[in-house]
Coordinates of C-alpha atoms in Angstrom, one line a residue:
M1 CA 92.6 67.2 89.7
I2 CA 91.8 70.9 90.4
E3 CA 94.2 72.8 92.6
K4 CA 93.3 76.2 94.2
I5 CA 95.9 79.0 94.2
H6 CA 95.3 82.1 96.3
I7 CA 97.1 85.4 95.5
Y8 CA 96.7 88.2 98.0
H9 CA 98.0 91.6 97.0
T10 CA 98.4 95.0 98.6
N11 CA 99.4 98.3 97.0
D12 CA 99.9 102.0 97.8
L13 CA 99.8 101.6 101.6
H14 CA 101.8 104.9 101.8
S15 CA 102.8 104.1 105.4
H16 CA 99.2 104.1 106.6
F17 CA 100.2 101.8 109.4
E18 CA 96.9 102.4 111.2
N19 CA 95.5 99.8 108.8
W20 CA 98.4 97.3 109.0
P21 CA 97.5 95.3 112.2
R22 CA 94.3 94.2 110.7
I23 CA 95.8 93.6 107.3
S24 CA 98.7 91.5 108.6
R25 CA 96.5 89.5 110.9
F26 CA 94.0 88.8 108.1
L27 CA 96.8 87.6 105.8
S28 CA 98.4 85.4 108.4
E29 CA 95.1 83.8 109.3
R30 CA 94.3 83.2 105.6
K31 CA 97.7 81.7 105.0
R32 CA 97.1 79.2 107.9
Q33 CA 93.6 78.3 106.6
H34 CA 94.8 77.7 103.1
E35 CA 97.7 75.6 104.2
V36 CA 95.5 73.4 106.3
A37 CA 93.3 73.0 103.2
G38 CA 96.3 72.1 101.1
E39 CA 96.0 75.2 99.0
E40 CA 98.9 77.4 97.8
V41 CA 99.2 81.0 98.8
I42 CA 101.2 83.9 97.3
F43 CA 101.6 87.3 98.9
L44 CA 102.6 90.3 96.7
D45 CA 102.9 94.1 97.2
L46 CA 102.8 96.4 94.2
G47 CA 104.8 99.4 95.5
D48 CA 104.5 102.6 97.5
F49 CA 104.3 100.6 100.7
V50 CA 106.4 103.4 102.3
D51 CA 105.7 107.1 102.5
K52 CA 107.9 109.6 104.4
W53 CA 104.9 111.4 105.8
H54 CA 105.1 108.9 108.7
P55 CA 107.8 109.6 111.2
L56 CA 108.8 105.9 111.4
T57 CA 109.4 105.7 107.6
E58 CA 111.3 109.0 107.7
G59 CA 113.4 108.1 110.7
S60 CA 114.2 104.5 109.6
K61 CA 114.8 105.6 106.0
G62 CA 112.1 103.1 104.9
K63 CA 113.8 100.1 106.6
A64 CA 111.1 99.7 109.3
S65 CA 108.6 98.5 106.7
V66 CA 110.7 95.4 105.8
P67 CA 110.1 93.5 109.1
L68 CA 106.4 94.1 108.6
L69 CA 106.4 92.4 105.2
N70 CA 108.8 89.7 106.5
E71 CA 106.5 88.8 109.4
V72 CA 103.5 88.2 107.1
G73 CA 105.6 86.2 104.7
Y74 CA 105.4 88.2 101.5
D75 CA 106.8 86.4 98.5
A76 CA 107.7 89.4 96.3
V77 CA 107.3 93.2 96.1
T78 CA 108.0 95.7 93.5
I79 CA 108.8 99.4 94.2
G80 CA 106.7 102.5 93.5
N81 CA 107.9 106.0 93.1
N82 CA 107.8 106.6 96.8
E83 CA 110.5 103.9 97.3
G84 CA 112.3 104.9 94.2
I85 CA 112.6 108.7 94.2
T86 CA 111.9 109.9 97.7
F87 CA 115.0 108.3 99.2
S88 CA 118.6 108.9 98.4
H89 CA 120.5 106.4 96.3
E90 CA 122.2 104.9 99.3
E91 CA 118.9 104.7 101.3
L92 CA 117.1 102.8 98.5
D93 CA 120.2 100.6 97.8
T94 CA 120.2 99.4 101.5
M95 CA 116.4 99.5 102.2
Y96 CA 115.8 95.8 101.6
K97 CA 119.0 94.5 103.1
E98 CA 117.0 92.4 105.7
A99 CA 114.2 91.4 103.3
Q100 CA 113.1 87.7 103.3
F101 CA 111.3 88.3 100.1
D102 CA 112.3 89.1 96.5
V103 CA 112.3 92.7 95.2
V104 CA 111.2 92.4 91.5
V105 CA 111.7 95.5 89.3
A106 CA 112.5 94.8 85.6
N107 CA 113.2 98.4 84.6
L108 CA 115.6 99.6 87.3
Y109 CA 119.4 99.6 86.7
T110 CA 122.5 101.2 88.2
K111 CA 124.0 104.1 86.4
K112 CA 126.4 101.7 84.6
G113 CA 123.4 99.7 83.3
Q114 CA 123.7 96.8 85.6
R115 CA 120.9 95.4 87.8
P116 CA 121.3 96.3 91.5
K117 CA 122.2 93.2 93.5
W118 CA 119.0 93.3 95.5
V119 CA 116.7 93.5 92.3
K120 CA 115.4 90.8 90.0
P121 CA 113.5 91.4 86.8
Y122 CA 111.3 88.4 87.5
I123 CA 111.2 85.3 89.7
K124 CA 109.9 81.8 89.2
K125 CA 107.7 80.2 91.8
K126 CA 107.1 76.5 91.5
L127 CA 104.1 75.1 93.3
K128 CA 103.9 71.7 94.9
S129 CA 101.9 70.4 92.0
G130 CA 104.7 71.4 89.6
F131 CA 102.8 74.4 88.2
T132 CA 105.3 77.2 87.8
F133 CA 104.6 81.0 87.8
A134 CA 106.8 83.7 86.5
I135 CA 106.3 86.9 88.6
I136 CA 107.4 90.1 86.9
G137 CA 107.6 93.6 88.4
I138 CA 107.7 97.0 86.6
T139 CA 107.5 100.5 88.0
A140 CA 106.6 104.0 86.8
Y141 CA 108.9 105.7 84.4
Y142 CA 110.2 108.8 86.3
E143 CA 113.4 108.6 84.3
H144 CA 114.8 112.1 85.1
F145 CA 114.2 111.8 88.8
Y146 CA 115.9 108.4 89.0
Q147 CA 118.8 109.7 87.0
L148 CA 119.3 112.6 89.4
L149 CA 119.5 110.0 92.2
G150 CA 122.1 108.0 90.4
W151 CA 119.9 105.3 88.9
K152 CA 119.0 104.3 85.3
M153 CA 115.4 103.8 84.6
T154 CA 114.3 102.1 81.3
P155 CA 110.8 102.4 79.7
P156 CA 108.7 99.9 81.5
L157 CA 106.7 98.7 78.5
D158 CA 109.9 98.1 76.5
E159 CA 111.4 96.3 79.4
L160 CA 108.3 94.1 79.9
K161 CA 108.4 92.9 76.3
K162 CA 112.1 91.9 76.8
V163 CA 111.3 90.0 79.9
L164 CA 108.3 88.2 78.4
D165 CA 110.5 87.2 75.4
D166 CA 113.1 85.9 77.9
I167 CA 110.9 83.8 80.1
T168 CA 110.7 80.1 79.3
D169 CA 109.4 77.0 81.0
V170 CA 106.6 78.5 83.0
D171 CA 102.9 77.7 83.1
G172 CA 101.5 81.1 84.1
I173 CA 102.6 84.7 84.3
I174 CA 101.8 87.3 87.1
L175 CA 102.7 90.9 86.5
M176 CA 103.1 93.3 89.5
S177 CA 102.6 96.7 88.0
H178 CA 103.2 100.1 89.5
L179 CA 102.2 101.9 86.3
G180 CA 98.6 102.8 86.7
I181 CA 95.3 101.6 85.3
R182 CA 95.7 103.0 81.8
D183 CA 99.0 101.3 81.2
D184 CA 97.7 98.1 82.8
E185 CA 94.8 98.0 80.4
W186 CA 97.1 98.5 77.4
I187 CA 99.4 95.8 78.6
A188 CA 96.5 93.3 79.0
T189 CA 95.4 94.1 75.5
E190 CA 98.9 93.7 74.0
H191 CA 100.2 90.8 76.0
E192 CA 97.6 88.1 76.3
V193 CA 100.3 85.8 77.7
I194 CA 99.9 87.5 81.1
D195 CA 97.4 85.6 83.2
V196 CA 97.1 87.9 86.2
L197 CA 98.0 91.6 86.2
L198 CA 98.0 93.3 89.6
G199 CA 98.3 97.1 89.6
G200 CA 98.8 100.2 91.7
H201 CA 100.1 103.8 91.4
T202 CA 96.8 105.4 90.3
H203 CA 95.0 104.1 93.5
H204 CA 92.3 102.5 91.5
L205 CA 90.0 99.9 93.0
L206 CA 88.7 96.9 91.1
P207 CA 86.3 95.2 93.5
N208 CA 85.7 92.1 91.3
G209 CA 88.7 92.5 89.0
K210 CA 88.5 93.2 85.3
V211 CA 89.1 90.8 82.5
I212 CA 90.8 92.0 79.3
H213 CA 91.4 89.3 76.8
Q214 CA 93.2 86.5 78.7
S215 CA 94.3 88.7 81.6
L216 CA 92.6 89.2 85.0
L217 CA 93.3 92.6 86.4
G218 CA 93.2 93.2 90.2
A219 CA 93.8 96.4 92.2
A220 CA 93.1 97.3 95.9
G221 CA 92.9 101.1 96.0
K222 CA 95.1 103.0 98.4
Y223 CA 96.3 103.3 102.0
G224 CA 95.4 99.7 103.0
Y225 CA 91.7 100.4 102.8
Y226 CA 91.4 97.1 100.9
I227 CA 93.2 93.8 100.5
G228 CA 93.1 92.2 97.1
H229 CA 92.5 88.5 96.5
V230 CA 92.8 86.5 93.3
Q231 CA 91.8 82.9 93.2
L232 CA 93.0 80.6 90.5
S233 CA 91.9 77.0 89.7
I234 CA 94.6 74.9 88.1
D235 CA 94.0 71.7 86.2
T236 CA 97.0 69.7 87.4
S237 CA 96.7 67.1 84.7
T238 CA 97.4 69.7 82.0
N239 CA 99.0 72.5 84.2
T240 CA 96.5 75.1 82.9
I241 CA 94.5 77.7 84.6
V242 CA 90.8 76.9 84.1
N243 CA 89.2 79.6 86.2
K244 CA 90.1 83.0 87.6
T245 CA 88.2 85.3 90.1
A246 CA 89.1 88.5 91.9
T247 CA 87.7 90.2 95.0
V248 CA 88.7 92.7 97.7
Y249 CA 88.2 92.8 101.4
K250 CA 87.5 96.1 103.2
T251 CA 90.0 96.5 106.0
E252 CA 87.6 98.4 108.3
D253 CA 85.2 95.5 108.2
L254 CA 87.9 93.2 109.7
E255 CA 88.0 92.5 113.4
E256 CA 90.0 95.1 115.4
K257 CA 91.8 93.8 118.5
K258 CA 92.8 95.7 121.7
Q259 CA 96.5 95.4 120.9
D260 CA 96.1 97.1 117.5
Q261 CA 96.0 100.6 118.8
K262 CA 99.1 100.0 120.9
L263 CA 101.0 98.8 117.9
I264 CA 99.9 101.9 115.9
N265 CA 101.0 104.2 118.7
D266 CA 104.3 102.3 119.2
W267 CA 105.2 102.8 115.5
M268 CA 104.5 106.5 115.8
E269 CA 106.5 106.8 119.0
Q270 CA 109.4 104.8 117.4
G271 CA 109.4 107.3 114.6
K272 CA 109.4 110.3 117.0
S273 CA 112.3 108.8 118.9
L274 CA 114.3 108.3 115.7
L275 CA 113.7 112.0 114.8
N276 CA 114.4 113.3 118.3
K277 CA 117.6 115.1 117.2
E278 CA 118.0 118.8 117.8
V279 CA 118.2 121.0 114.8
V280 CA 118.3 124.4 116.5
K281 CA 117.1 126.3 119.6
L282 CA 114.6 129.1 119.1
K283 CA 114.6 132.1 121.5
N284 CA 111.0 132.8 120.3
G285 CA 108.5 130.6 118.6
L286 CA 107.6 131.0 114.9
K287 CA 104.0 131.2 113.7
G288 CA 102.6 129.8 110.4
D289 CA 99.5 131.1 108.7
W290 CA 97.8 130.0 105.5
F291 CA 96.0 133.2 104.7
N292 CA 98.2 136.0 106.2
P293 CA 101.9 136.9 106.2
S294 CA 103.9 134.7 108.6
P295 CA 107.6 134.4 109.5
L296 CA 107.5 130.6 109.1
T297 CA 106.2 130.6 105.5
Q298 CA 108.5 133.4 104.5
L299 CA 111.5 131.5 106.0
L300 CA 110.6 128.5 103.8
C301 CA 110.3 130.7 100.7
D302 CA 113.7 132.2 101.6
A303 CA 115.2 128.8 102.0
I304 CA 114.1 127.6 98.6
H305 CA 115.2 130.9 97.1
H306 CA 118.7 130.6 98.5
W307 CA 119.0 126.9 97.9
T308 CA 118.1 127.1 94.2
K309 CA 120.1 130.4 93.7
A310 CA 117.0 131.9 92.1
D311 CA 116.3 135.4 90.9
C312 CA 112.9 135.2 92.4
T313 CA 110.8 132.6 94.2
F314 CA 107.2 131.7 95.1
I315 CA 105.6 129.0 97.2
N316 CA 102.1 128.3 98.7
S317 CA 101.7 128.9 102.4
G318 CA 99.6 125.8 102.8
L319 CA 102.8 123.8 102.8
V320 CA 103.4 124.9 106.4
L321 CA 101.3 122.8 108.7
G322 CA 101.6 124.5 112.0
D323 CA 104.0 126.5 114.2
L324 CA 107.4 126.0 115.8
P325 CA 107.6 126.5 119.6
Q326 CA 110.2 128.3 121.6
G327 CA 113.1 126.1 122.7
S328 CA 114.7 123.0 121.2
I329 CA 113.5 122.2 117.7
T330 CA 114.0 118.6 116.6
Q331 CA 113.8 116.8 113.3
Y332 CA 110.4 115.6 114.4
H333 CA 109.1 119.2 114.8
I334 CA 110.2 120.0 111.3
H335 CA 108.9 116.7 109.8
S336 CA 105.5 117.5 111.4
L337 CA 105.6 121.0 110.0
L338 CA 106.6 119.9 106.5
P339 CA 105.7 116.2 106.0
H340 CA 105.5 116.5 102.2
P341 CA 107.8 114.5 99.9
I342 CA 108.3 117.6 97.8
N343 CA 111.6 118.8 96.4
P344 CA 112.9 122.3 95.6
C345 CA 113.1 123.2 92.0
A346 CA 114.4 126.1 89.8
V347 CA 112.6 127.0 86.5
T348 CA 114.1 129.1 83.7
L349 CA 111.5 131.4 82.2
T350 CA 111.5 134.5 80.0
G351 CA 110.2 137.6 81.6
A352 CA 107.0 137.3 79.5
E353 CA 106.5 133.7 80.8
L354 CA 107.3 134.7 84.3
K355 CA 104.8 137.5 84.2
E356 CA 102.1 135.1 83.1
V357 CA 102.9 132.6 85.9
I358 CA 102.8 135.4 88.5
K359 CA 99.5 136.6 87.0
Q360 CA 98.1 133.0 87.4
S361 CA 99.4 132.9 91.0
L362 CA 97.1 135.9 91.8
N363 CA 93.9 133.9 91.1
P364 CA 91.7 134.7 94.2
E365 CA 90.4 131.2 94.2
L366 CA 93.8 129.6 94.8
P367 CA 94.2 130.1 98.6
Q368 CA 91.0 128.1 99.5
L369 CA 91.6 125.4 96.9
Q370 CA 91.7 121.9 98.6
L371 CA 94.8 120.3 97.2
K372 CA 95.3 116.5 96.9
G373 CA 98.3 114.6 95.5
L374 CA 101.5 115.9 93.9
G375 CA 103.3 115.0 97.1
F376 CA 101.2 117.6 99.1
R377 CA 100.2 116.3 102.5
G378 CA 98.3 119.4 103.7
Q379 CA 94.7 120.7 103.3
V380 CA 94.5 123.8 101.2
M381 CA 96.7 125.8 98.9
G382 CA 96.9 128.9 101.0
N383 CA 98.2 132.3 99.9
I384 CA 101.1 132.5 97.5
V385 CA 104.3 133.9 99.2
Y386 CA 106.9 135.7 97.1
K387 CA 110.6 136.5 97.3
G388 CA 112.2 139.0 95.0
I389 CA 108.8 139.7 93.4
T390 CA 107.0 143.0 93.8
I391 CA 103.6 143.5 92.3
G392 CA 102.3 147.1 92.0
E393 CA 98.8 148.3 91.4
S394 CA 98.5 145.8 88.5
I395 CA 100.4 142.9 86.9
N396 CA 101.8 145.4 84.4
D397 CA 103.6 147.1 87.3
L398 CA 105.8 144.0 88.1
S399 CA 109.4 144.2 89.4
I400 CA 112.0 141.5 90.0
N401 CA 114.5 142.5 92.7
G402 CA 113.5 146.1 92.4
E403 CA 113.8 146.3 88.7
K404 CA 111.0 146.4 86.2
I405 CA 110.6 143.0 84.5
E406 CA 112.2 142.6 81.1
L407 CA 110.0 140.5 78.9
H408 CA 112.8 139.0 76.8
R409 CA 115.3 138.4 79.6
E410 CA 115.6 134.9 81.2
Y411 CA 114.9 134.6 84.9
R412 CA 115.4 131.8 87.3
L413 CA 112.3 131.1 89.4
G414 CA 112.6 129.1 92.6
T415 CA 109.6 127.0 93.6
T416 CA 108.5 123.5 94.6
D417 CA 108.4 120.5 92.2
M418 CA 104.6 120.1 92.6
F419 CA 104.1 123.3 90.7
T420 CA 106.0 122.0 87.7
F421 CA 103.6 119.2 86.8
G422 CA 101.3 121.5 84.9
H423 CA 98.1 121.4 87.1
F424 CA 98.3 125.1 88.0
F425 CA 101.0 126.7 86.0
P426 CA 101.3 125.3 82.4
E427 CA 104.3 127.4 81.7
L428 CA 106.3 125.7 84.4
K429 CA 105.6 122.2 82.9
R430 CA 107.0 123.3 79.5
A431 CA 110.0 125.2 80.8
K432 CA 113.6 124.1 81.5
K433 CA 113.8 122.8 85.1
T434 CA 116.4 121.9 87.7
Y435 CA 115.2 119.5 90.4
Y436 CA 117.1 119.3 93.7
M437 CA 117.2 115.8 95.0
P438 CA 117.2 114.0 97.4
E439 CA 116.6 117.1 99.5
F440 CA 113.0 117.8 100.5
I441 CA 111.8 121.2 101.3
R442 CA 112.0 120.4 105.0
D443 CA 115.8 119.7 104.5
V444 CA 116.4 123.1 102.9
F445 CA 114.1 124.7 105.6
S446 CA 116.3 123.2 108.3
W447 CA 119.4 124.5 106.5
E448 CA 117.9 128.1 106.4
L449 CA 116.7 127.9 110.0
K450 CA 120.2 127.0 111.3
K451 CA 121.6 130.0 109.4
H452 CA 119.2 132.4 111.1
H453 CA 118.8 130.9 114.6
S454 CA 122.0 129.0 115.5

């Protein structure tokens, strides 16, 4: 007898709740249809379901996403870097307190090397026919950032091998991976025992899956634009998988109902309400500007400068997404102004290295550069704003805090973590760095704002 198994998967929603009403309704309806047909259904999410750009995720500390997953009936989720390193230790440790599903992450430990109580390295799911799956989860290896937040992160590929060696008495293996397409392809090549490998993190889309050796890879892009579906045929007489197929469904092609927009608006309003806490009162409003000097952008630069105790600082003005009005300024105002999950950072450079970085920052093409990723939630880079840096008629006439730069001296440069990943300033990637976590730049901005306007 042939049994049909349906695995539906989502990944990298990033709190794009505008797509969630159609996704949740589609999954709930599919579950009912398959159950009526006597077919088994498994729902999995592969991480980065949350993203603090959305006020509800910020205000609820990620907890508001759990009821959404509960309602649909997810079986298991793994975490992505947005769950893992954009929340404090306590916030992540309590995020899934009300979860009615398993959180599966093989390579996350406490500082003492124990698994958190809410985490499992893998689960076993036994179907009515007796066929048993092992479902494993692994997440991206941001070791240093997890360490700063009080966690221990182990290499995911090493941990996967240990888990695969440990698993016994199963008929099939599903891997939930938040590692990215290249690692997923390597895993499929090296571990043929994995039957289904569902992946995220790099936002890749595999419309009809991809077969590598014995593994079927599936991936559904980003932001809930697609829903992934893997269908397996099981020969129940031998408990073996005899056929595998993968497809995706485009969310915008699904039926939209009148109540959807109300739900979307309600989630936004709930977030605004949670963030409706006064930070400061402003006698006068503050203006932001991407291409001209502005008090808001300078205040952010000053905040990072003071927080990191830097000798000098630079940031990009495109971080500031608007103005602050006169009157009561709430957490929601500041969240809207600086929605990025970006942390302050201090980088140690020699004068010669610092001079080269500042020279690169003067590239006339930078301000208009459209920037995507690295935690940035704005549109363009904008002008570079400096603190403690004076540039004369040429880069050779460069002063730090009023003194000519010394090429062999070490300096402490304050900036944002997104500039340390090497895309714009290679010297910053190689240099010694101190990341400040869990504070985002909006947190240090609020701190600076209070100092000046309380």
